[in-house]
């Protein structure tokens, strides 16, 4: 199961009434030892599903940011092939506390919980490792007001930043 991001927050149940059921499904999948991958909002929902507390507007990050693997991350069967430090695109404002029993796999100064695992195969990644430069360009067009709010002159700066950090 892959749960991607979105502009809603992980606690917006009134506006998005499907979120509680999605959290229950995420947890059931993990309990059944099925693989779950949560990216950005998906990681926040994974944390919520397993009892972690979400913090709205607690850790804004926008653009390519550096993330460090923890000792556990360097030993993790999925992440051990990554470098100790990686750069990935971020576009989030919220963060979360790790749920009981979770292992922190990656961190940075803005959001301590950049990546975690709970159980054998449920992973939450706050960063957008899946986003290519063309995907980010599309997001930048579709959500240009948000992008400009968090990085004035984003449209102007994006080509140079993508060339430097995107690959």
Tab-separated table of C-alpha atoms in Angstrom:
chain	number	residue	atom	x	y	z
A	1	UNK	CA	0.000	0.000	0.000
A	2	UNK	CA	1.355	3.432	-0.932
A	3	UNK	CA	-0.147	6.555	0.657
A	4	UNK	CA	1.076	9.742	-1.014
A	5	UNK	CA	0.933	13.400	-0.058
A	6	UNK	CA	-1.638	16.102	-0.465
A	7	UNK	CA	-2.417	19.597	0.710
A	8	UNK	CA	-4.699	18.432	3.535
A	9	UNK	CA	-3.304	17.800	6.999
A	10	UNK	CA	-3.406	14.486	8.828
A	11	UNK	CA	-5.998	15.724	11.337
A	12	UNK	CA	-8.469	17.334	8.913
A	13	UNK	CA	-11.181	14.717	9.529
A	14	UNK	CA	-14.092	17.160	9.227
A	15	UNK	CA	-12.987	18.380	5.811
A	16	UNK	CA	-11.723	14.953	4.684
A	17	UNK	CA	-13.919	12.348	6.429
A	18	UNK	CA	-12.079	9.424	4.796
A	19	UNK	CA	-8.932	10.030	6.900
A	20	UNK	CA	-9.923	7.968	9.986
A	21	UNK	CA	-10.787	4.941	7.827
A	22	UNK	CA	-7.574	5.375	5.855
A	23	UNK	CA	-5.637	5.320	9.146
A	24	UNK	CA	-7.430	2.131	10.207
A	25	UNK	CA	-6.590	0.523	6.842
A	26	UNK	CA	-2.931	1.572	7.144
A	27	UNK	CA	-2.709	-0.066	10.561
A	28	UNK	CA	-4.530	-3.235	9.456
A	29	UNK	CA	-2.134	-3.611	6.525
A	30	UNK	CA	0.865	-3.272	8.836
A	31	UNK	CA	-0.603	-5.680	11.377
A	32	UNK	CA	-1.088	-8.199	8.557
A	33	UNK	CA	2.634	-7.816	7.726
A	34	UNK	CA	1.821	-6.199	4.383
A	35	UNK	CA	4.130	-3.477	3.082
A	36	UNK	CA	3.002	0.117	3.661
A	37	UNK	CA	4.806	3.188	2.363
A	38	UNK	CA	3.680	6.631	3.483
A	39	UNK	CA	5.189	9.655	1.732
A	40	UNK	CA	4.791	13.163	3.210
A	41	UNK	CA	1.122	13.270	4.310
A	42	UNK	CA	1.219	9.488	4.046
A	43	UNK	CA	3.992	9.356	6.670
A	44	UNK	CA	1.968	11.629	8.947
A	45	UNK	CA	-1.055	9.344	8.547
A	46	UNK	CA	1.096	6.260	9.191
A	47	UNK	CA	2.294	7.847	12.429
A	48	UNK	CA	-1.283	8.748	13.390
A	49	UNK	CA	-2.528	5.242	12.586
A	50	UNK	CA	-0.086	3.738	15.063
A	51	UNK	CA	-0.636	6.287	17.862
A	52	UNK	CA	1.825	9.073	17.008
A	53	UNK	CA	0.757	12.667	17.615
A	54	UNK	CA	0.557	15.006	14.618
A	55	UNK	CA	1.726	18.629	14.896
A	56	UNK	CA	0.102	20.969	12.397
A	57	UNK	CA	2.384	23.757	11.103
A	58	UNK	CA	5.145	22.371	13.301
A	59	UNK	CA	7.931	21.916	10.760
A	60	UNK	CA	7.673	23.813	7.481
A	61	UNK	CA	10.137	22.735	4.801
A	62	UNK	CA	10.119	23.653	1.144
A	63	UNK	CA	12.707	22.858	-1.495
A	64	UNK	CA	15.625	20.461	-1.588
A	65	UNK	CA	16.815	19.736	1.941
A	66	UNK	CA	19.490	17.556	3.486
A	67	UNK	CA	18.469	14.487	5.484
A	68	UNK	CA	20.761	12.341	7.623
A	69	UNK	CA	20.305	8.631	8.239
A	70	UNK	CA	20.401	7.582	11.874
A	71	UNK	CA	22.459	4.590	13.024
A	72	UNK	CA	19.295	2.492	12.696
A	73	UNK	CA	18.761	3.892	9.188
A	74	UNK	CA	22.261	2.886	8.116
A	75	UNK	CA	21.463	-0.674	9.243
A	76	UNK	CA	17.902	-0.803	7.864
A	77	UNK	CA	17.477	-3.358	5.046
A	78	UNK	CA	15.755	-0.783	2.795
A	79	UNK	CA	17.798	2.340	3.577
A	80	UNK	CA	21.271	0.852	3.992
A	81	UNK	CA	21.936	1.379	0.294
A	82	UNK	CA	21.480	5.163	0.694
A	83	UNK	CA	24.338	7.451	1.544
A	84	UNK	CA	24.573	8.583	5.177
A	85	UNK	CA	23.310	11.965	4.011
A	86	UNK	CA	20.953	12.611	1.136
A	87	UNK	CA	19.202	15.567	-0.425
A	88	UNK	CA	15.529	15.276	-1.275
A	89	UNK	CA	12.634	17.547	-2.092
A	90	UNK	CA	10.417	18.663	0.785
A	91	UNK	CA	7.024	20.366	0.679
A	92	UNK	CA	5.328	20.044	4.040
A	93	UNK	CA	4.353	22.132	7.020
A	94	UNK	CA	3.388	19.468	9.548
A	95	UNK	CA	5.277	16.869	11.516
A	96	UNK	CA	4.578	14.131	14.055
A	97	UNK	CA	5.895	12.268	17.065
A	98	UNK	CA	6.953	8.708	16.435
A	99	UNK	CA	4.325	6.175	17.441
A	100	UNK	CA	5.193	3.677	20.184
A	101	UNK	CA	7.449	0.932	18.846
A	102	UNK	CA	8.609	2.891	15.774
A	103	UNK	CA	12.275	3.281	14.817
A	104	UNK	CA	13.605	6.633	13.548
A	105	UNK	CA	15.643	6.018	10.399
A	106	UNK	CA	16.369	9.556	9.164
A	107	UNK	CA	16.283	13.074	10.558
A	108	UNK	CA	17.157	16.712	9.934
A	109	UNK	CA	17.015	19.996	11.838
A	110	UNK	CA	13.537	21.006	10.669
A	111	UNK	CA	11.719	17.706	11.247
A	112	UNK	CA	13.267	15.122	13.528
A	113	UNK	CA	11.195	12.313	12.016
A	114	UNK	CA	12.120	12.329	8.338
A	115	UNK	CA	11.811	8.562	8.014
A	116	UNK	CA	10.667	5.778	10.326
A	117	UNK	CA	9.705	2.143	10.293
A	118	UNK	CA	7.114	0.402	12.373
A	119	UNK	CA	6.908	-3.349	12.248
A	120	UNK	CA	8.722	-5.199	9.512
A	121	UNK	CA	7.583	-3.331	6.434
A	122	UNK	CA	5.690	-0.111	7.245
A	123	UNK	CA	7.798	2.922	6.307
A	124	UNK	CA	7.007	6.613	6.611
A	125	UNK	CA	9.106	9.124	4.650
A	126	UNK	CA	8.420	12.812	5.200
A	127	UNK	CA	10.491	13.751	2.152
A	128	UNK	CA	9.555	13.319	-1.517
A	129	UNK	CA	12.174	10.871	-2.790
A	130	UNK	CA	9.705	9.928	-5.537
A	131	UNK	CA	9.534	13.424	-7.039
A	132	UNK	CA	11.582	13.936	-10.191
A	133	UNK	CA	12.372	17.406	-11.473
A	134	UNK	CA	9.466	17.209	-13.926
A	135	UNK	CA	7.049	16.240	-11.129
A	136	UNK	CA	8.258	19.170	-9.020
A	137	UNK	CA	7.847	21.492	-11.996
A	138	UNK	CA	4.261	20.262	-12.371
A	139	UNK	CA	3.544	20.793	-8.671
A	140	UNK	CA	5.036	24.262	-8.965
A	141	UNK	CA	2.587	25.151	-11.717
A	142	UNK	CA	-0.420	23.514	-10.070
A	143	UNK	CA	0.304	24.953	-6.622
A	144	UNK	CA	2.134	28.138	-7.612
A	145	UNK	CA	0.542	30.277	-4.871
A	146	UNK	CA	1.780	27.930	-2.169
A	147	UNK	CA	5.222	27.634	-3.758
A	148	UNK	CA	5.631	31.413	-4.024
A	149	UNK	CA	4.464	31.860	-0.447
A	150	UNK	CA	7.212	29.586	0.829
A	151	UNK	CA	9.900	30.616	-1.610
A	152	UNK	CA	9.441	34.057	-3.150
A	153	UNK	CA	10.473	33.982	-6.823
A	154	UNK	CA	10.176	30.198	-6.874
A	155	UNK	CA	9.270	30.130	-10.579
A	156	UNK	CA	12.398	32.154	-11.390
A	157	UNK	CA	14.686	30.154	-9.076
A	158	UNK	CA	13.366	26.652	-9.817
A	159	UNK	CA	15.425	25.888	-12.958
A	160	UNK	CA	18.749	26.656	-11.247
A	161	UNK	CA	17.780	24.870	-8.027
A	162	UNK	CA	16.541	21.829	-9.947
A	163	UNK	CA	19.758	21.661	-11.964
A	164	UNK	CA	21.849	21.855	-8.802
A	165	UNK	CA	19.832	19.611	-6.475
A	166	UNK	CA	17.327	17.729	-8.626
A	167	UNK	CA	19.477	14.921	-9.987
